mmCIF file of C-alpha atoms in Angstrom:
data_model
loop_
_atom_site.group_PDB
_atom_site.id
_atom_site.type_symbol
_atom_site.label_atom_id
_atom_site.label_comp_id
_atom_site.label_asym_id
_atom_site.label_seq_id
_atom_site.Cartn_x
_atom_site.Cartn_y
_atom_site.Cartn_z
ATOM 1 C CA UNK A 1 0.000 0.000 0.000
ATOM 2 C CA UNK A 2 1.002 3.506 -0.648
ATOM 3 C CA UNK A 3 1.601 5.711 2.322
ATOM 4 C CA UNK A 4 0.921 9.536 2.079
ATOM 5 C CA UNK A 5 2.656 11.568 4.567
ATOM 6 C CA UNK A 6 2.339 15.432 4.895
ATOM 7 C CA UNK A 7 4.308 17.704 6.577
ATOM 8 C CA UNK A 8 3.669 20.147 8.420
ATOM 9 C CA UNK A 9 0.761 18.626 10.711
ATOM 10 C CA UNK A 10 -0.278 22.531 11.086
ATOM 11 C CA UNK A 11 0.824 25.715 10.069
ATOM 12 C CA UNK A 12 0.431 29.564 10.689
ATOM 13 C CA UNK A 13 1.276 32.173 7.846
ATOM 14 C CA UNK A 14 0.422 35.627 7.826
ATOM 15 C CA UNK A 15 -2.354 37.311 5.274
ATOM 16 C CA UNK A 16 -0.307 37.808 1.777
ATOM 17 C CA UNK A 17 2.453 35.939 2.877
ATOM 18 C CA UNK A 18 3.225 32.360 1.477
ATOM 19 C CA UNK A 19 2.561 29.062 2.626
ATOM 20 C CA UNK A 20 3.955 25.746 1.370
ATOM 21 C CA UNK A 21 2.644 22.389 2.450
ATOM 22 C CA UNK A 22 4.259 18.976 1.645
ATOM 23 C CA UNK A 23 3.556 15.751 1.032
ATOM 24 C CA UNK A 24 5.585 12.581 0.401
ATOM 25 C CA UNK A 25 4.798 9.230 -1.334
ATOM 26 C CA UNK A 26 6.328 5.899 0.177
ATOM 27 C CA UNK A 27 6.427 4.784 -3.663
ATOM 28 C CA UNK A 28 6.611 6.797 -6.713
ATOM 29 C CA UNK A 29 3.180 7.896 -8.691
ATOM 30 C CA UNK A 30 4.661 9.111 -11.767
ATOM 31 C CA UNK A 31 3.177 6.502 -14.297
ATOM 32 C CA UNK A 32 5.630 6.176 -17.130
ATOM 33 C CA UNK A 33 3.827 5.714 -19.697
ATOM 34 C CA UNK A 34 1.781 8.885 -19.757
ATOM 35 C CA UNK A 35 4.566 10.480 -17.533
ATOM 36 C CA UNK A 36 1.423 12.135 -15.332
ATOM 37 C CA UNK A 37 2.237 11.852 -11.255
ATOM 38 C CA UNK A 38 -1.229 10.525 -10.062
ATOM 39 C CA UNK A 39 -1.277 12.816 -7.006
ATOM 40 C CA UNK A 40 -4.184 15.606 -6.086
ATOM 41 C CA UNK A 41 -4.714 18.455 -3.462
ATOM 42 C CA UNK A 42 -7.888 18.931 -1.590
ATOM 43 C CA UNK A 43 -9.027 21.810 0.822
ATOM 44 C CA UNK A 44 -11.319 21.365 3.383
ATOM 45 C CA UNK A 45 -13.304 23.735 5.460
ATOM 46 C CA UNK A 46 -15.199 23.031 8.454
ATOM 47 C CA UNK A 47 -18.432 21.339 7.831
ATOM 48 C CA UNK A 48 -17.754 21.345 4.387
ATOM 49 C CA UNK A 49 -16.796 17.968 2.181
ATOM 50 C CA UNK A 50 -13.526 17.853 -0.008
ATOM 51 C CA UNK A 51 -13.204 20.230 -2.310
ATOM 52 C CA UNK A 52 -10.552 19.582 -5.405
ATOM 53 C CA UNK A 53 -7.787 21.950 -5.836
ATOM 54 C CA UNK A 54 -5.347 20.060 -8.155
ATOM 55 C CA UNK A 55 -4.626 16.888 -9.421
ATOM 56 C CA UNK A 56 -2.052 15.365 -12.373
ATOM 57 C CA UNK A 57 0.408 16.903 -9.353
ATOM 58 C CA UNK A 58 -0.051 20.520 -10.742
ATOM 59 C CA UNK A 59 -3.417 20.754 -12.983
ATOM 60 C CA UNK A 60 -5.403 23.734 -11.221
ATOM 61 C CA UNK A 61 -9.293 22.461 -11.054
ATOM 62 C CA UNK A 62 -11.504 24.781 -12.907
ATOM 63 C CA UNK A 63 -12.121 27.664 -10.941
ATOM 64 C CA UNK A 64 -9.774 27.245 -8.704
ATOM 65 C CA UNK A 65 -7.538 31.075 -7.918
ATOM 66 C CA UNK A 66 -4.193 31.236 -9.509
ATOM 67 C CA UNK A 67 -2.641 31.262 -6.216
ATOM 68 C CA UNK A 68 -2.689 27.512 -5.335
ATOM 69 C CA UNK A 69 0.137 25.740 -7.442
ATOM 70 C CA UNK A 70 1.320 22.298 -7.159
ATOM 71 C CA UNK A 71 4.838 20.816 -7.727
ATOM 72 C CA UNK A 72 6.795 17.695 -7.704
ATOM 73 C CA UNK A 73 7.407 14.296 -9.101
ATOM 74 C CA UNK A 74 7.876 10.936 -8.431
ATOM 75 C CA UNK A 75 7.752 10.832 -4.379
ATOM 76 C CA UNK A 76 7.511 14.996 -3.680
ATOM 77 C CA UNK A 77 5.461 17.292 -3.808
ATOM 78 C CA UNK A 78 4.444 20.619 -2.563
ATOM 79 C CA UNK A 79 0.722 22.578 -2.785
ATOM 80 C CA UNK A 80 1.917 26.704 -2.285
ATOM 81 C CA UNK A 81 -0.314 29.312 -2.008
ATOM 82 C CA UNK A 82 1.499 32.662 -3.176
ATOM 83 C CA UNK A 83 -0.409 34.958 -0.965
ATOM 84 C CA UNK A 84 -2.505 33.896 1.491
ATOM 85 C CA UNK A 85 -6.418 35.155 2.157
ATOM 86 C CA UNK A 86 -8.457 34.767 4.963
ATOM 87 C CA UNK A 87 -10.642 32.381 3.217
ATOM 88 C CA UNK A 88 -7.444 30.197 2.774
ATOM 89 C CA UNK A 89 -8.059 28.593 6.376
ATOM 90 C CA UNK A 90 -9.068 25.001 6.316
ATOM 91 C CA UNK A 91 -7.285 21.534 5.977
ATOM 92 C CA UNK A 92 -5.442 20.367 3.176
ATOM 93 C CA UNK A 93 -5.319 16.994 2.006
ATOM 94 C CA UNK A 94 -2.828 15.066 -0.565
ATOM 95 C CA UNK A 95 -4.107 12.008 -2.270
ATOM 96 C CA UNK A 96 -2.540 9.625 -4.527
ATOM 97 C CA UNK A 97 -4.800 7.481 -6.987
ATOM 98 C CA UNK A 98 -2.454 5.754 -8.366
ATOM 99 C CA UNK A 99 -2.844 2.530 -7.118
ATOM 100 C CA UNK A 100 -3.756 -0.994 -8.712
ATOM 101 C CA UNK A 101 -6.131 -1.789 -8.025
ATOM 102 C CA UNK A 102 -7.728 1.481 -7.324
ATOM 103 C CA UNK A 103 -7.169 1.927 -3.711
ATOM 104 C CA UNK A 104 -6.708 5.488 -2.882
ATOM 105 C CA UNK A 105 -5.412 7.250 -0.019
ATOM 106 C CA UNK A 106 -4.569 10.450 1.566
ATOM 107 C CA UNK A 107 -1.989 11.821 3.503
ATOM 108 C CA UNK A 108 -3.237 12.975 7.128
ATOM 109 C CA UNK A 109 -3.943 16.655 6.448
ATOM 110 C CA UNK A 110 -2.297 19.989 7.257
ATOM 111 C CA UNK A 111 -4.206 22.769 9.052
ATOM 112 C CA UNK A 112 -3.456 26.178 7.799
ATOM 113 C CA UNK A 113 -4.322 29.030 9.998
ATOM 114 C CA UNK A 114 -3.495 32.883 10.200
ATOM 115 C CA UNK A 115 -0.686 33.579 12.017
ATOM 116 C CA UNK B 1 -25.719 20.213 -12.096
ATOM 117 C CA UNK B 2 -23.668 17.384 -10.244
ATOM 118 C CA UNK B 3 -25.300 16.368 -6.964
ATOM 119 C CA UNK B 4 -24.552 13.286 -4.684
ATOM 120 C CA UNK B 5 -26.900 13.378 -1.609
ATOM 121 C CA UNK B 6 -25.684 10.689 1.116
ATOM 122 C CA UNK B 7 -28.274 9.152 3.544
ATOM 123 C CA UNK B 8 -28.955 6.164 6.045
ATOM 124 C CA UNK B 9 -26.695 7.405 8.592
ATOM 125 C CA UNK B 10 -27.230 7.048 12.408
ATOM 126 C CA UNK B 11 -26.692 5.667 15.681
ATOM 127 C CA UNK B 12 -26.008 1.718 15.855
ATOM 128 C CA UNK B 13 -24.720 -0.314 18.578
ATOM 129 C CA UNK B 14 -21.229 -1.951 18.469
ATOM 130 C CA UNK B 15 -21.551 -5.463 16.325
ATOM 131 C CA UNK B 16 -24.366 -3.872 14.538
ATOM 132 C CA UNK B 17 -25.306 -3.520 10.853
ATOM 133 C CA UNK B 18 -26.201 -0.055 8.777
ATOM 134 C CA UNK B 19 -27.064 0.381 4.828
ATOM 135 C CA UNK B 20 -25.617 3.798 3.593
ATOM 136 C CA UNK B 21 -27.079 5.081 0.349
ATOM 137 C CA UNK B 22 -25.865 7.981 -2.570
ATOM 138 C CA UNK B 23 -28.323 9.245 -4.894
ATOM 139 C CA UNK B 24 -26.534 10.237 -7.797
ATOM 140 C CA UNK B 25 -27.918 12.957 -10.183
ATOM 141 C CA UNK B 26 -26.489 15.568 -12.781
ATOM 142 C CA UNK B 27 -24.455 13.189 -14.737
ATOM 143 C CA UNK B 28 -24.252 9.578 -16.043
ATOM 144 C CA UNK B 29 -23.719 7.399 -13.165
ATOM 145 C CA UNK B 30 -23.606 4.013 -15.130
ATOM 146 C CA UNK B 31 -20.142 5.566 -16.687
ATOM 147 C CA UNK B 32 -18.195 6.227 -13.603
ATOM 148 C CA UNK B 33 -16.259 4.677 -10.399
ATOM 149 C CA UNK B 34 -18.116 5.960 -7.251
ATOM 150 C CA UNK B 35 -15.905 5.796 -3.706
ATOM 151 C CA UNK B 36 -16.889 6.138 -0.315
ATOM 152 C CA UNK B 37 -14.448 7.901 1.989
ATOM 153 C CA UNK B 38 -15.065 8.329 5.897
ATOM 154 C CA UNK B 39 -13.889 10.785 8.239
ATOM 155 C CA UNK B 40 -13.849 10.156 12.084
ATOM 156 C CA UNK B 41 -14.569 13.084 14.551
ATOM 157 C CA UNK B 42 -11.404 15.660 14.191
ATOM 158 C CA UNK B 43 -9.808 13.236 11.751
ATOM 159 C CA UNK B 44 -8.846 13.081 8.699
ATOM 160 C CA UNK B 45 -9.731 11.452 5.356
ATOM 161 C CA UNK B 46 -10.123 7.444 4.654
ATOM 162 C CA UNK B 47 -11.074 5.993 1.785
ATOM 163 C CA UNK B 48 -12.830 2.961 2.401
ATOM 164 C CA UNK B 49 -13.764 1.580 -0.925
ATOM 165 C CA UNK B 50 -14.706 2.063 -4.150
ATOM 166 C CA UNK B 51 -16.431 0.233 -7.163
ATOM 167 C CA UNK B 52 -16.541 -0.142 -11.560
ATOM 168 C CA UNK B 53 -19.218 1.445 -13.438
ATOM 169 C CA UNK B 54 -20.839 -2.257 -13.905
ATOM 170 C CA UNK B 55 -20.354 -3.383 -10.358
ATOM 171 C CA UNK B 56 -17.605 -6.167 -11.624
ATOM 172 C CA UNK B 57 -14.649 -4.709 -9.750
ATOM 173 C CA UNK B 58 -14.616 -3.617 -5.775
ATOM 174 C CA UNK B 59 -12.353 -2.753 -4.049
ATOM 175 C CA UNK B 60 -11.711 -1.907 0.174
ATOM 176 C CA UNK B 61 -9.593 -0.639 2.573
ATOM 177 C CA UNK B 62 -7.889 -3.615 4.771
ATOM 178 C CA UNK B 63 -9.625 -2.435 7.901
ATOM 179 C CA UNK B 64 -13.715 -3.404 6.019
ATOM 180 C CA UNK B 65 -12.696 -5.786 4.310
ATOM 181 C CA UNK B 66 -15.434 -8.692 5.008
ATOM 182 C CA UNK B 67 -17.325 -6.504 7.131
ATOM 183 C CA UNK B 68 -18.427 -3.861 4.757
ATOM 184 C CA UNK B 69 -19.690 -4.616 1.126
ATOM 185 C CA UNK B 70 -20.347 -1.588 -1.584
ATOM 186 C CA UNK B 71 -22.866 -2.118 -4.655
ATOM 187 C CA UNK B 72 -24.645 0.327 -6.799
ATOM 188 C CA UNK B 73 -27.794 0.263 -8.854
ATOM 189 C CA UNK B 74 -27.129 1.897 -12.052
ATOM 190 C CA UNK B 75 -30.783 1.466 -12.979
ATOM 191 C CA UNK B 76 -31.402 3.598 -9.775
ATOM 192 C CA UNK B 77 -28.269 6.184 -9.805
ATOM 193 C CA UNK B 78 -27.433 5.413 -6.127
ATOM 194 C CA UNK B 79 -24.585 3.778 -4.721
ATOM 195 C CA UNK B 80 -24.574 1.775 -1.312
ATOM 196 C CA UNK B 81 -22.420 0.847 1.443
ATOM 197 C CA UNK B 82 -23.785 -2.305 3.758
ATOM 198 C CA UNK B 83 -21.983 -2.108 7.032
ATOM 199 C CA UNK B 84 -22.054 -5.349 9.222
ATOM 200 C CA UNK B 85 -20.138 -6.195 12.165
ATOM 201 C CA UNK B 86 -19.608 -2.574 13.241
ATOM 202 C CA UNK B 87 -17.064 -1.520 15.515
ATOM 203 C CA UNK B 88 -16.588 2.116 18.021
ATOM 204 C CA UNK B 89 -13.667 2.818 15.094
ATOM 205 C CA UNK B 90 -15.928 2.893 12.726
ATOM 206 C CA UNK B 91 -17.577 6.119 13.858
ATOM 207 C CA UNK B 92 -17.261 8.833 10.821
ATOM 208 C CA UNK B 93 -18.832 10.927 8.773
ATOM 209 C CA UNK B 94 -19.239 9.010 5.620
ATOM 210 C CA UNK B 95 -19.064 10.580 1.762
ATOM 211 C CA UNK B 96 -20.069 9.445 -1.385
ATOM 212 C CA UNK B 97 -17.292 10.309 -4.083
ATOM 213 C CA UNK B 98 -17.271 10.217 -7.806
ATOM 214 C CA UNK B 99 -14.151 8.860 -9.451
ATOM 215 C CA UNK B 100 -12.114 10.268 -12.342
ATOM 216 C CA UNK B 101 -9.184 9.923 -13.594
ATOM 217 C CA UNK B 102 -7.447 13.081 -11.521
ATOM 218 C CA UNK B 103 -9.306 11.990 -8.345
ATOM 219 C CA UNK B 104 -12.338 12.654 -6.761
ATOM 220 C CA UNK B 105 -14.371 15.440 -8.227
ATOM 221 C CA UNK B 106 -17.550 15.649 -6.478
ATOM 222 C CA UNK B 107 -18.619 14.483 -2.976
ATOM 223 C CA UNK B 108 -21.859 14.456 -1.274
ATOM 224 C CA UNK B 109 -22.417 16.562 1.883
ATOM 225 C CA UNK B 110 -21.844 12.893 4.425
ATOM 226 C CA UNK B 111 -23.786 10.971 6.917
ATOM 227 C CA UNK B 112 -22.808 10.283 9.758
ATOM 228 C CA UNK B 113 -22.447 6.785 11.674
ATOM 229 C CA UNK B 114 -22.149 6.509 15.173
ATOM 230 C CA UNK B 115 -21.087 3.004 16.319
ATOM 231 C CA UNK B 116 -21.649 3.747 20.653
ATOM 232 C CA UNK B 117 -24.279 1.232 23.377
#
């Protein structure tokens, strides 16, 4: 089984400022033969399900804000958000799906607040 | 409009049994993958299992497997999760997910299942 595991647990940034969130594979999810990492980002608010973010590692969902970008391959990979807004606060989740068969799973979640 | 509306949720004792249901609507539900993922109180996300568009392939976490069983009628648009043997760890709120190929794209609001005598 894949394990997901994001770092930090939590984290406190300042309004405009930047904040970076990891996450780490225990096996790569860069399939070769399309060369796309299967890996997504998900925010959560209070109350609220999942919402989608990102996926192919770096693909911004539609409507998504420019500000959330995803990097990495293989193992790594970082969500950033350039400048942070208030409505930024929730928990963010990584995911790989790229699993056979199609087990998911998800890293453990890091809660971003306003420093 | 993509909706996925979770219900069956409740309070069950421990070694008890609870049928979850998705109703599925805005899209064609026969064509895609449909999940369930769980979240316990203050925790964060599992996913617990997942199924084909025909029903043909399953697929569960380690900690359901041969206690919980999903289906879906595609003549119906709702997916299901049977829950038998039911345990305190098994307390979550549980979401319906639709499957694509960069992850999950929509997910129902949750139910929630309290395992607790």
């Amino acid at each position: 089984d894949i394990v997901m595991t994001q770092s930090p647990d939590s984290l406190a940034v300042s309004l405009g400022e930047r904040a970076t969130i990891n996450c780490k594979s225990s096996q790569s999810v860069l399939y070769s033969s399309n060369n796309k990492n299967y890996l997504a980002w998900y925010q959560q608010k209070p109350g609220q399900p999942p919402k989608l973010l990102i996926y192919w590692a770096s693909t911004r969902e539609s409507g998504v804000p420019d500000r959330f970008s995803g990097s990495g391959s293989g193992t790594d990979f970082t969500l950033t958000i350039s400048s942070l807004q208030a409505e930024d606060v929730a928990v963010y989740y990584c995911q790989q799906y790229y699993s056979t068969p199609y087990m998911y799973s998800f890293g453990q979640g890091t809660k971003l607040e306003i420093k | 409009e993509v909706q996925l509306v979770e219900s069956g949720g409740g309070l069950v004792q421990p070694g008890g049994s609870l049928r979850l249901s998705c109703a599925a609507s805005g899209f064609t539900f026969s064509s895609y993958w449909m999940s369930w993922v769980r979240q316990a109180p203050g925790k964060g996300l599992e996913w617990v299992a997942n199924i084909k568009q025909d029903g043909s392939e399953k697929y569960y976490v380690d900690s359901v497997k041969g206690r919980f069983t999903i289906s879906r009628d595609n003549a119906k648009n709702s997916l299901y999760l049977q829950m038998n043997s039911l345990r305190a760890e098994d307390t979550a709120v549980y979401y319906c997910a639709r499957d694509v190929d960069q992850g999950n794209d929509y997910w129902g609001q949750g139910t929630l299942v309290t395992v607790s005598s």
